[in-house]
Amino acid sequence: MSGERLAPADEAGIAAAVRAAREAGTPLMVEGSGTRQGMLRPVQAARTLSTRALTGIVLYRPQEMVIAARAGTPVEEIEAALQERGQRINAEPPDLRSLLGTEALPPPTIGGTVATNLSGPRRIAGAAVRDLVLGLRFVNGAGEVLRSGGRVHKNVTGLDLCKLLSGSHGTLGVVTEVTLKVAPAGERTATLAIPVADEAAGVAVLSAGLTSPYGVTGAAMLPAGMEAAGVAGPVALLRLEDVAASVAYRLGRLAAMLPGGRAVEEEGSRALWRALRDATPLAAAAGEGVWRLSLRPSAAPAAVAALRAAGCRALLDWGGGLVLTAGPATEASHAAVAAAARGTGGTFTLLRAPESLRAARDVLPPEAPALAALSARVKAALDPAGILNPGRMWAGG
Amino acid sequence: MIALPPPKPEVLARRDEIVAGLRAIVPGDGVIAEPIRLRPYETDGLSAYRQPPMAVVLPSSTEQVAAVMRFLHGNGVRVVPRGAGTSLSGGALPLEDSVVIGLMRMNRILDVSFPDRLAVVEAGVTNLGITKAVEGEGFFYAPDPSSQLACMIGGNVMMNSGGAHCLKYGVTANNLLGLTFVTVEGEVVEIGGGHLDAAGYDYLGLITGSEGQLGIVTEVTVRILRSAEGQRAMLAAFRSTEVAGEVVDAIMASGVIPVALEFMDRPCIHACEAFAHAGYPLDAEALLIIEVEGSVEEQDALLESIRAICDRFDPISTRVAASAEESLAIWKGRKGAFGAVGRISPDYLCMDGTIPTGELPLVLRRIGEMSEAYGLKVANVFHAGDGNLHPLIMFDANDPDSFRKAEEFGADILKLCVEVGGCLTGEHGVGVEKRDLMGVQFLPPELEQQRRVKEAFDPGWLLNPAKVFPLQGALAPAGH
């Protein structure tokens, strides 16, 4: 694990630290505020390099729907600036400190959010974090400061390294500045909460909402025994966000189509989706494992049944396409998660577990040989000496 | 003219052997080698550049593509992938010693799932063909490039195509779930699938928009979306392009994002009106087409609030469509813009830079000045909400000097786009057309980094050579 902690004050300092590490051949553990260091595999590195001291919004043009901030800027600071102008980040990035047991750390940074590419409920209708990254500045493993993308919404000039860096967990480069596409926040919000018998019924209701023409921006399900912001499961939740007249009209149409529900409006709805975003209803206890599965929505009921049989509990988002699950941090639960993902053609990510399990098992589905070979070459193309977060995603990679 | 690398003599010398090898993989009429039948493949939408390939192969399955790639890779033959050949940047331009892999025979829709909101299609299905397959259930595939009747999803993936409606729905990259991808060595790799946000490196995002530099896409899993209850357009005409630019800013800042926000300048208005008789006001310097979605009541409310914004800027006129038919009439001129300009000029170059929308008035003024200096007319039509410009530079291809000036004019516009904080291409791709301008946007180490990523996929630089990356450079493609 990490000994010495470096947090340079500027991008040049980050680049110098990477160059020094490359020359010495000593790996770096790369992080923002460190709230997600418990994800994936443990990194063996003598030093930690943090971007947390690179803070501040460097550009905000509301009418162009673009904002740029240095990597260490807390997401909540960016969201506060956007809120003042009636805008938001459409990917609704989560704050996973409670889920991951890192409540004592400072809030997540925009750099860490891009590096992990974890998106919240609005992903189903809006975009993933990676879809919103218009431009990046980053330091590659050779210590070079590079740019990809820019600040305009449409840009197909050259290879899209922004997407390659997004979700690469600091293994390909250290992100130093992020330019994001932002969106209007929607004047009003309301959620239709529809009690359902089980996951099969819940996914059917969510699918009905998402295949309606009413612009649903959240489609989640709390199972029996879980509760969020005063709404108790088993319940399917469909969210609307738009101008006031549209929200009122569409809520009426959805309620007519899916009877038996009740409306949760404004602040109640916001609190509910904050909880879902951060997966707090899972109430993961210290020592428990937490996983994230991305599947075809229609595969979710069977996946949840398999997870339950392994002693895990689960909540659904993205119409059933996202399963967040917590349970015993054992080989058996991990095997059940991996099997559920494999059996449905989906994917999984280990979000939290003791280091022994994280080091011993695949924390992501293993890649087919041709893809694994490609990943090794891509890693070498950006980080030739293999000093950035080695082993974070795959053993030896 | 943009330089193309010399052919490899050792490959040209083995032409017959290579054609025979391809015929062994793709039997029947799936291999074309007769000069007269190669002619349709000698160019794409950038028709000023023409070069017949050594051969064309038209595989009908992923397995055939993989076998073709294994064979060509083993023989060191350059490969140019091709969909419908509608690229406006020369992305499908062959080289003399290349084999074109045409994907038009892979045109099957393999799976549609409404509960999972996806469709799995082969690379040669047309963009509109996907929507046609799902519209009966009220669904559509969102990106809508102007060429959507002809262009194929494989080409859309390779160019990360946009369209008029990507202001709301995003570009191709935002609407994909998975790819079947054949590497240069002929290995078949599955990227993503039926789910969102696959774990591991984002190859789906990297391959999208890679212009055939990384491999061949044979199957695509796309997201399909439920259509809104309805949509309706309005027109607003203004006395100057500056004012229209301010209106665009005001609409975008209002919190109501239309599904489309299109801008035409005076020359474009006149060309389109003469062509389509859409009822465009001919006394306007700038015209906006604005489209909203929702129920009829929602459309009314949104159009009313947008009209109120327009009214603050002293419009010459505004016209809100009262019906779907009137909306179509409003769109008719815009959708025919390229054809309309083609009627008034023997040839034109369609440029594709993007700028921060706040720079619109400055950029339009500078383009006007350049037009005078070069003595070439230009019509401007673009996706105003996202700053994606399409200046159409009119020239005469029979006059080499006119073509040279048109290319220089185009390059100056793109340099201006970069200078004001934008980029060389918003949706048409770099291709050969903008290849030598890459150094305007990127610093040498940035281009080198992109080249190294390209080499991780294609170490021998066999895939779509002479496109995207300038031929000069420290890591110059092998054989250059």
Coordinates of C-alpha atoms in Angstrom, one line a residue, chain A residues 61-65 85-87 117-119 123-132 137-138 140-142 144-169 171-172 181 183-187 203 206-208 210-215 242-243 245-247 249-250 253 292 294-299 318-321 344-349 363-365 367-384 393-394 397, chain B residues 111 113-118 120 137 139 159-164 166-168 170-171 173-177 181 183 185 187-206 208-211 213-214 221 223 225-229 248-250 252-253 255-257 293-295 297-298 301-302 352 354-359 383 385-386 388 390 420-430 438 441-443 445-446 449-459 468-469:
Chain A
R61 CA -20.5 29.3 -20.0
P62 CA -24.1 28.5 -19.1
Q63 CA -25.4 29.4 -22.6
E64 CA -22.9 27.1 -24.2
M65 CA -23.7 24.4 -21.6
R85 CA -27.7 29.0 -13.1
G86 CA -30.4 26.3 -13.3
Q87 CA -28.1 23.6 -14.7
N117 CA -17.0 6.6 -14.8
L118 CA -19.7 5.7 -12.3
S119 CA -23.1 7.4 -13.2
R123 CA -27.8 7.5 -16.9
I124 CA -30.8 5.6 -18.3
A125 CA -32.2 8.7 -20.0
G126 CA -29.3 11.2 -20.0
A127 CA -25.7 10.1 -20.3
A128 CA -22.9 8.4 -18.6
V129 CA -20.1 10.5 -17.2
R130 CA -18.0 9.5 -20.2
D131 CA -20.6 10.8 -22.5
L132 CA -20.3 14.3 -21.0
R137 CA -6.1 17.5 -19.8
F138 CA -4.0 14.6 -18.4
N140 CA 0.4 10.1 -19.3
G141 CA 2.8 7.6 -17.8
A142 CA 5.7 9.3 -19.5
E144 CA 3.8 14.4 -20.7
V145 CA 0.9 16.9 -20.3
L146 CA -1.6 16.2 -23.1
R147 CA -5.1 17.3 -24.2
S148 CA -7.8 15.4 -25.8
G149 CA -11.2 16.7 -27.0
G150 CA -11.9 20.4 -26.3
R151 CA -14.8 22.6 -25.1
V152 CA -17.3 22.2 -27.9
H153 CA -20.2 19.7 -27.9
K154 CA -19.5 18.1 -31.2
N155 CA -15.9 17.0 -31.9
V156 CA -14.7 14.0 -33.8
T157 CA -11.2 15.2 -34.5
G158 CA -8.7 12.4 -33.9
L159 CA -9.0 9.4 -31.6
D160 CA -11.3 10.0 -28.6
L161 CA -8.8 9.6 -25.8
C162 CA -11.4 11.3 -23.4
K163 CA -13.5 8.1 -23.6
L164 CA -10.4 5.8 -23.3
L165 CA -9.3 7.7 -20.1
S166 CA -12.8 7.8 -18.6
G167 CA -13.3 4.7 -16.5
S168 CA -9.7 3.6 -16.8
H169 CA -9.2 4.0 -13.1
T171 CA -4.2 3.3 -15.1
L172 CA -3.6 5.2 -18.4
K181 CA -21.2 19.2 -21.1
A183 CA -27.7 20.5 -19.1
P184 CA -30.7 22.5 -17.8
A185 CA -31.8 21.2 -14.4
G186 CA -35.5 21.0 -15.1
E187 CA -37.9 23.3 -13.4
V203 CA -38.9 -4.4 -14.0
L206 CA -40.0 0.3 -15.1
S207 CA -40.0 -1.0 -18.7
A208 CA -43.5 0.4 -19.3
L210 CA -39.2 3.8 -20.1
T211 CA -41.0 2.7 -23.3
S212 CA -43.6 5.4 -22.8
P213 CA -43.3 8.7 -24.6
Y214 CA -43.2 10.7 -21.3
G215 CA -39.4 11.3 -20.9
D242 CA -38.9 19.1 -16.8
V243 CA -40.8 22.4 -17.0
A245 CA -46.5 22.0 -17.0
S246 CA -44.8 19.0 -18.6
V247 CA -44.2 17.3 -15.3
Y249 CA -49.1 16.5 -17.6
R250 CA -46.8 13.5 -17.8
R253 CA -50.4 10.2 -18.0
R292 CA -22.4 -3.5 -9.2
S294 CA -24.8 -4.0 -15.5
L295 CA -27.2 -6.2 -17.4
R296 CA -29.9 -6.3 -20.0
P297 CA -32.9 -5.0 -17.9
S298 CA -34.9 -8.1 -18.7
A299 CA -32.2 -10.3 -17.1
W318 CA -31.7 2.0 -14.9
G319 CA -34.9 0.1 -15.5
G320 CA -33.3 -3.0 -14.0
G321 CA -30.1 -2.7 -16.1
T344 CA -26.8 -12.8 -18.6
G345 CA -24.1 -11.5 -20.9
G346 CA -23.6 -8.6 -18.6
T347 CA -20.7 -7.2 -16.6
F348 CA -19.8 -6.7 -12.9
T349 CA -17.5 -4.5 -10.8
V363 CA -12.7 -7.7 -9.8
L364 CA -14.1 -7.2 -13.4
P365 CA -15.1 -10.0 -15.8
E367 CA -11.3 -10.2 -21.0
A368 CA -11.2 -12.7 -23.9
P369 CA -7.5 -13.3 -24.9
A370 CA -7.6 -11.0 -28.0
L371 CA -9.1 -8.2 -25.9
A372 CA -6.7 -8.8 -23.0
A373 CA -3.7 -8.6 -25.4
L374 CA -5.1 -5.3 -26.8
S375 CA -5.5 -3.9 -23.3
A376 CA -1.9 -4.7 -22.5
R377 CA -0.8 -2.9 -25.6
V378 CA -3.1 0.1 -25.0
K379 CA -1.8 0.3 -21.4
A380 CA 1.8 0.3 -22.8
A381 CA 0.9 3.0 -25.3
L382 CA 0.0 5.4 -22.5
D383 CA 2.0 4.2 -19.6
P384 CA 5.1 2.4 -21.1
M393 CA -8.1 -3.5 -13.0
W394 CA -6.5 -6.8 -13.8
G397 CA -2.2 -5.1 -15.8
Chain B
D111 CA -32.4 -8.8 -33.0
S113 CA -35.8 -6.0 -28.0
F114 CA -38.3 -3.4 -26.9
P115 CA -38.2 -4.3 -23.2
D116 CA -34.4 -3.9 -23.3
R117 CA -34.7 -1.0 -25.7
L118 CA -32.0 -2.2 -28.2
V120 CA -28.6 -5.7 -32.9
E137 CA -43.8 0.2 -32.1
F139 CA -39.4 3.7 -31.4
M159 CA -17.3 8.6 -38.0
N160 CA -19.3 9.1 -34.8
S161 CA -22.1 10.7 -36.9
G162 CA -24.3 13.3 -35.5
G163 CA -27.3 15.0 -37.1
A164 CA -29.8 17.7 -36.5
C166 CA -28.2 15.3 -31.5
L167 CA -28.7 18.5 -29.5
K168 CA -31.2 16.5 -27.4
G170 CA -26.5 12.9 -28.5
V171 CA -24.3 11.6 -31.3
A173 CA -21.2 7.3 -29.4
N174 CA -24.0 8.1 -26.9
N175 CA -26.4 5.7 -28.5
L176 CA -24.4 2.5 -28.7
L177 CA -24.2 -0.5 -26.4
F181 CA -15.2 -5.9 -34.0
T183 CA -9.0 -6.8 -35.5
E185 CA -5.1 -9.7 -37.4
E187 CA -9.6 -11.9 -34.6
V188 CA -13.3 -11.4 -33.7
V189 CA -13.8 -9.4 -30.5
E190 CA -17.0 -8.6 -28.7
I191 CA -17.1 -5.1 -27.2
G192 CA -19.9 -4.3 -24.7
G193 CA -23.2 -6.1 -25.3
G194 CA -26.8 -5.4 -24.4
H195 CA -26.0 -3.5 -21.2
L196 CA -24.8 0.0 -20.4
D197 CA -21.3 0.9 -19.3
A198 CA -19.2 -2.2 -19.9
A199 CA -16.4 -2.8 -17.4
G200 CA -12.8 -2.4 -18.6
Y201 CA -11.4 0.1 -21.0
D202 CA -14.0 2.0 -23.0
Y203 CA -13.2 0.5 -26.4
L204 CA -16.8 1.2 -27.5
G205 CA -16.0 4.9 -27.0
L206 CA -12.5 4.7 -28.5
T208 CA -16.5 5.1 -32.3
G209 CA -15.2 7.9 -34.4
S210 CA -11.9 6.1 -35.1
E211 CA -12.4 6.3 -38.9
Q213 CA -8.0 3.2 -38.0
L214 CA -8.5 0.5 -35.3
T221 CA -26.0 -3.0 -30.8
R223 CA -30.1 1.9 -28.1
L225 CA -35.7 5.2 -27.9
R226 CA -39.5 5.7 -27.6
S227 CA -40.5 8.6 -29.8
A228 CA -42.1 11.6 -28.1
E229 CA -45.8 12.1 -28.6
V248 CA -29.4 31.1 -30.1
D249 CA -27.5 32.0 -26.9
A250 CA -30.7 33.3 -25.3
M252 CA -29.8 27.8 -24.8
A253 CA -29.6 29.8 -21.6
G255 CA -33.4 26.1 -19.8
V256 CA -35.6 24.9 -22.7
I257 CA -33.4 22.9 -25.0
E293 CA -41.3 17.7 -28.8
G294 CA -44.1 16.5 -26.6
S295 CA -47.9 16.5 -26.5
E297 CA -50.1 21.2 -25.4
E298 CA -46.5 20.8 -24.5
A301 CA -46.1 25.9 -24.5
L302 CA -42.5 25.4 -25.6
D352 CA -17.6 20.9 -40.7
T354 CA -17.3 23.4 -34.5
I355 CA -17.1 26.6 -32.5
P356 CA -18.2 27.8 -29.1
T357 CA -21.6 29.2 -29.9
G358 CA -20.7 32.6 -28.4
E359 CA -18.2 33.1 -31.3
H383 CA -26.5 23.0 -36.1
G385 CA -27.3 24.7 -30.7
D386 CA -24.0 22.9 -30.6
N388 CA -21.3 22.8 -35.6
H390 CA -21.3 23.6 -42.3
V420 CA -11.7 30.6 -31.3
G421 CA -11.7 27.5 -29.1
G422 CA -13.4 24.9 -31.4
C423 CA -12.3 22.0 -33.5
L424 CA -11.6 20.9 -37.1
T425 CA -14.5 18.5 -37.4
G426 CA -17.8 18.1 -35.5
E427 CA -19.3 15.1 -37.3
H428 CA -17.8 14.5 -40.8
G429 CA -14.4 13.2 -39.6
V430 CA -10.8 14.0 -40.5
M438 CA -4.3 18.0 -37.4
Q441 CA -5.5 21.5 -33.3
F442 CA -3.0 19.1 -31.6
L443 CA 0.5 19.6 -30.3
P445 CA 3.1 15.0 -28.3
E446 CA -0.7 14.8 -28.4
Q449 CA 0.0 9.7 -28.2
Q450 CA -2.9 9.1 -30.6
R451 CA -0.5 7.4 -33.0
R452 CA 0.7 5.1 -30.3
V453 CA -2.9 4.1 -29.4
K454 CA -3.5 3.5 -33.1
E455 CA -0.4 1.3 -33.2
A456 CA -1.6 -0.7 -30.3
F457 CA -4.4 -1.9 -32.6
D458 CA -2.6 -1.7 -36.0
P459 CA 1.2 -1.9 -35.6
V468 CA -6.5 11.1 -39.9
F469 CA -2.8 11.2 -39.1

